[in-house]
Amino acid sequence: MMQLPGGLMVNGERRRDFEFREMTGELERILCEPSVPKQGYVSSHAERVTHVLSQILASIGGQSATREIVNALSVGDRQFLMRQLSVYIDDRPVWLTAACRQCAEKFDVSFRHSELPVKPAGEHYPSWEIAVSLGQVIVCVPTGNDQLAIAEIVDHQQAMRRLITRLVKRKGCRRQFEAVEPEQLTVEDIERIEAAAEAMSPEIATELSADCPNCHAQNRLTVTPYGCFELSADTLFQEVHSIAMHYHWSERDILSLPSTRRQHYLQLIDHGRGMADHRHLAHGGLHG
Ligand SMILES: [Zn+2]
């Protein structure tokens, strides 16, 4: 199993290990839910990621994956885990259709989630003391908690200001950390802070390049880290339906099966059906 490109600080030690649970229909159902069920409000994308990861991870950094721990992961690690989940569920080649930016010709590109590059965290991860016009400040990598804190701010500028106050701290007197207001920082300071955060942050590729087979122009295609959110609930329900019809098991029992076993039963049902059709034809019956 791969390791987190960033990792979690556990008792002063950087831990990069994680383990997924065995996949079941129930976990697949959670992936298919468009948002976290909460009364009277639509959850943010970051909340959905936290919800899914806290259900699907068996452990992270040697601990159980509580919501608090999943929220404390760096943004890069959270994206990495979502992509690893796609690899874990199904690493067959994925096909993308692109329209060439040069000649507009459509072409298909295939890739595997496991082949997409990962940039490990920089050496100062997860926080780095740098000099700005105010003096020394500590810059932290953005985490799930930071994503959640700005999820509901619509204005981009305002969201950025909020993020800076969360990620940048100044060592005050008596070694206490003080918040830094964005107004205290110059444009150069902000550039330096952004560069430090970027150098530290782990990252996964969200683009791949492909040459157009027609005009050979290089095209950049977007590849989402959240491919497993595109699983179809309809397919899952159809599978549950087939097994329920055949074996008369309850929905709950079928969803609790490991996904590989559910697939095995579906194959058996299909096989049985094939055999039945075959017998039917062999006896010359074509009615029905
Ligand atoms: Zn082209």
XYZ file of C-alpha atoms and ligand atoms in Angstrom:
289
model
C 0.000 0.000 0.000
C 1.193 3.486 -0.764
C 1.891 6.022 1.962
C 0.407 9.464 2.460
C 2.449 12.086 0.569
C 2.227 14.403 3.609
C 1.195 12.612 6.746
C -0.086 13.289 10.189
C 1.937 14.379 13.232
C 1.252 11.837 15.991
C 3.156 12.491 19.253
C 5.821 14.427 17.386
C 6.269 11.709 14.796
C 5.189 12.021 11.178
C 2.972 9.067 10.318
C 2.175 8.286 6.687
C 0.456 4.905 6.998
C -3.232 4.318 6.327
C -5.536 1.417 5.618
C -8.950 1.215 3.962
C -11.691 -1.057 5.231
C -12.818 -3.948 3.106
C -15.205 -2.497 0.533
C -18.886 -3.381 1.010
C -22.109 -2.324 -0.679
C -22.827 -0.185 2.387
C -19.596 1.788 1.866
C -20.362 2.094 -1.840
C -23.775 3.472 -0.900
C -22.095 6.174 1.217
C -19.991 7.161 -1.812
C -23.133 7.485 -3.931
C -24.835 9.876 -1.496
C -24.650 13.334 -3.050
C -24.240 15.018 0.317
C -23.985 14.250 4.003
C -27.462 13.919 5.438
C -27.964 16.888 7.752
C -31.137 18.677 8.559
C -32.086 21.620 6.445
C -28.791 22.343 4.807
C -26.602 21.151 1.975
C -23.191 19.996 3.106
C -20.024 21.282 1.474
C -17.706 19.206 -0.669
C -15.125 19.189 2.156
C -17.724 17.752 4.546
C -18.571 15.045 2.067
C -14.880 14.096 1.798
C -14.581 13.974 5.601
C -17.729 11.866 5.864
C -16.556 9.362 3.246
C -12.969 9.087 4.483
C -13.954 8.674 8.138
C -16.255 5.787 7.137
C -13.935 4.076 4.680
C -10.542 4.352 6.408
C -9.867 1.507 8.849
C -6.923 3.415 10.317
C -4.636 6.354 9.703
C -1.317 6.971 11.419
C -2.021 3.949 13.611
C -5.275 5.423 14.968
C -8.906 5.101 14.051
C -9.994 7.617 11.427
C -12.266 9.918 13.418
C -13.741 12.998 11.752
C -11.316 15.158 13.792
C -8.305 13.269 12.448
C -9.571 13.280 8.868
C -10.217 17.046 9.137
C -6.677 17.595 10.438
C -5.156 15.987 7.322
C -3.582 18.326 4.787
C -5.665 19.107 1.701
C -3.130 17.223 -0.463
C -3.416 14.103 1.709
C -7.217 14.229 1.573
C -7.152 14.459 -2.231
C -4.562 11.692 -2.362
C -6.783 9.438 -0.216
C -9.813 10.100 -2.414
C -7.799 9.121 -5.481
C -6.376 6.039 -3.727
C -9.946 5.075 -2.994
C -10.656 5.092 -6.753
C -7.576 2.887 -7.229
C -8.757 0.586 -4.438
C -12.287 0.242 -5.797
C -11.405 -0.191 -9.456
C -8.083 0.543 -11.138
C -9.120 -0.435 -14.630
C -8.295 2.188 -17.296
C -10.599 5.206 -17.331
C -11.480 6.806 -20.665
C -11.752 10.546 -21.176
C -12.995 12.248 -24.304
C -11.282 15.510 -25.160
C -11.838 18.120 -27.827
C -8.475 19.333 -29.152
C -7.831 22.986 -28.247
C -6.111 23.458 -31.616
C -8.108 21.578 -34.257
C -11.274 20.819 -32.225
C -11.096 17.159 -33.249
C -12.451 14.804 -30.561
C -10.206 12.048 -29.258
C -10.132 9.517 -26.430
C -7.435 9.171 -23.798
C -7.157 6.376 -21.262
C -5.327 6.416 -17.955
C -5.306 4.563 -14.646
C -5.801 6.442 -11.383
C -2.747 4.602 -9.986
C -0.500 6.019 -12.735
C -1.134 9.698 -11.986
C 1.833 11.409 -10.349
C 2.002 12.452 -6.693
C 4.229 15.233 -5.343
C 5.388 14.436 -1.801
C 5.360 17.094 0.902
C 8.309 19.485 1.042
C 10.956 19.261 3.770
C 9.389 21.838 6.103
C 5.990 20.125 6.167
C 3.647 20.746 7.972
C 4.756 24.245 9.104
C 7.570 26.581 8.190
C 8.971 29.691 9.828
C 9.684 32.347 7.235
C 10.592 36.047 7.262
C 8.111 38.659 6.056
C 7.988 42.440 6.526
C 6.432 41.969 9.984
C 9.242 39.702 11.118
C 9.188 35.926 11.531
C 5.900 34.142 10.925
C 4.874 30.496 10.947
C 3.059 29.255 7.853
C 1.002 26.036 8.093
C -0.182 23.791 5.271
C -3.930 24.051 4.690
C -5.963 21.163 6.127
C -9.509 19.890 5.947
C -10.352 22.143 8.898
C -9.294 25.174 6.834
C -11.399 23.995 3.865
C -14.404 23.623 6.158
C -13.832 27.070 7.679
C -14.009 28.788 4.303
C -16.539 26.463 2.617
C -19.436 28.810 3.167
C -17.713 32.067 2.227
C -18.879 32.923 -1.279
C -16.587 35.904 -1.911
C -13.173 34.666 -3.075
C -11.184 37.586 -1.607
C -12.875 37.183 1.729
C -12.207 33.437 1.708
C -8.510 34.086 1.000
C -8.271 36.588 3.868
C -9.865 34.084 6.221
C -7.437 31.429 5.057
C -4.431 33.674 5.714
C -5.513 34.421 9.281
C -5.862 30.675 9.831
C -2.567 29.622 8.235
C -0.201 32.387 9.294
C 0.765 33.031 12.922
C 3.284 35.337 14.498
C 5.347 34.538 17.557
C 4.270 37.178 20.028
C 5.753 38.027 23.383
C 5.869 35.138 25.898
C 6.137 32.791 22.890
C 2.392 32.872 22.319
C 1.212 32.608 18.744
C -0.743 35.580 17.501
C -3.016 35.816 14.512
C -1.786 37.910 11.610
C -4.338 40.139 9.934
C -4.097 40.126 6.129
C -4.065 43.963 6.216
C -0.702 43.840 8.006
C 0.884 41.994 5.090
C 2.287 43.440 1.882
C 1.681 41.913 -1.560
C 5.221 40.474 -1.439
C 4.539 38.973 2.003
C 1.463 37.207 0.665
C 3.393 35.922 -2.340
C 6.109 34.597 -0.017
C 3.510 32.927 2.214
C 1.793 31.323 -0.760
C 5.116 30.056 -2.123
C 6.011 28.564 1.284
C 2.633 26.850 1.606
C 2.931 25.473 -1.915
C 6.485 24.198 -1.398
C 5.405 22.332 1.749
C 2.090 20.964 0.517
C 1.795 17.474 -0.918
C -0.026 17.462 -4.230
C -1.574 15.049 -6.666
C -1.876 15.592 -10.393
C -5.232 17.022 -11.421
C -4.264 17.309 -15.083
C -2.699 15.041 -17.617
C -1.255 15.916 -20.975
C -2.167 14.142 -24.182
C -1.182 14.762 -27.785
C -3.963 15.139 -30.313
C -3.761 12.203 -32.773
C -4.931 14.514 -35.571
C -2.700 17.631 -35.292
C -0.271 16.515 -32.542
C -0.974 19.591 -30.417
C -0.452 19.001 -26.706
C -3.661 19.173 -24.679
C -4.090 19.399 -20.903
C -7.015 17.359 -19.584
C -8.539 17.700 -16.141
C -8.609 14.572 -13.973
C -10.596 14.858 -10.785
C -9.341 13.341 -7.513
C -12.992 12.581 -6.743
C -13.687 9.983 -9.443
C -15.238 7.617 -6.894
C -18.011 10.146 -6.244
C -19.197 9.292 -9.759
C -20.182 5.734 -8.809
C -23.756 5.086 -9.852
C -26.363 4.472 -7.163
C -28.599 2.980 -9.876
C -26.078 0.236 -10.620
C -25.781 -0.568 -6.923
C -29.580 -0.731 -6.493
C -29.895 -2.937 -9.572
C -27.312 -5.311 -8.146
C -29.094 -5.423 -4.777
C -32.359 -5.991 -6.628
C -30.959 -8.950 -8.650
C -29.555 -10.663 -5.549
C -32.704 -9.991 -3.499
C -34.901 -11.462 -6.267
C -32.736 -14.528 -6.564
C -31.794 -15.367 -2.976
C -34.492 -13.497 -1.034
C -31.932 -11.849 1.247
C -32.645 -8.524 2.908
C -31.226 -5.275 1.558
C -29.173 -4.835 4.712
C -27.595 -8.290 4.395
C -26.760 -7.740 0.727
C -25.195 -4.322 1.374
C -23.084 -5.726 4.202
C -21.459 -8.280 1.865
C -17.898 -7.495 0.781
C -18.168 -6.012 -2.724
C -16.091 -8.838 -4.236
C -18.566 -11.407 -2.858
C -21.552 -9.429 -4.105
C -19.959 -9.437 -7.577
C -19.388 -13.162 -7.281
C -23.078 -13.798 -6.520
C -24.062 -11.597 -9.464
C -21.838 -13.690 -11.719
C -23.456 -16.863 -10.413
C -26.904 -15.416 -11.086
C -25.835 -14.372 -14.588
C -24.285 -17.735 -15.223
C -27.447 -19.510 -14.028
C -29.529 -17.304 -16.310
C -27.221 -18.092 -19.254
C -27.597 -21.792 -18.527
C -31.378 -21.448 -18.348
C -31.484 -19.619 -21.699
C -29.247 -22.244 -23.185
C -31.509 -25.098 -21.978
C -34.516 -23.216 -23.208
C -33.081 -22.923 -26.731
C -31.857 -26.510 -26.723
C -35.424 -27.671 -26.176
C -36.559 -25.651 -29.112
C -38.576 -23.251 -26.992
C -38.680 -19.739 -28.357
C -41.782 -18.499 -26.589
C -40.879 -15.997 -23.920
Zn -5.760 18.575 -32.728
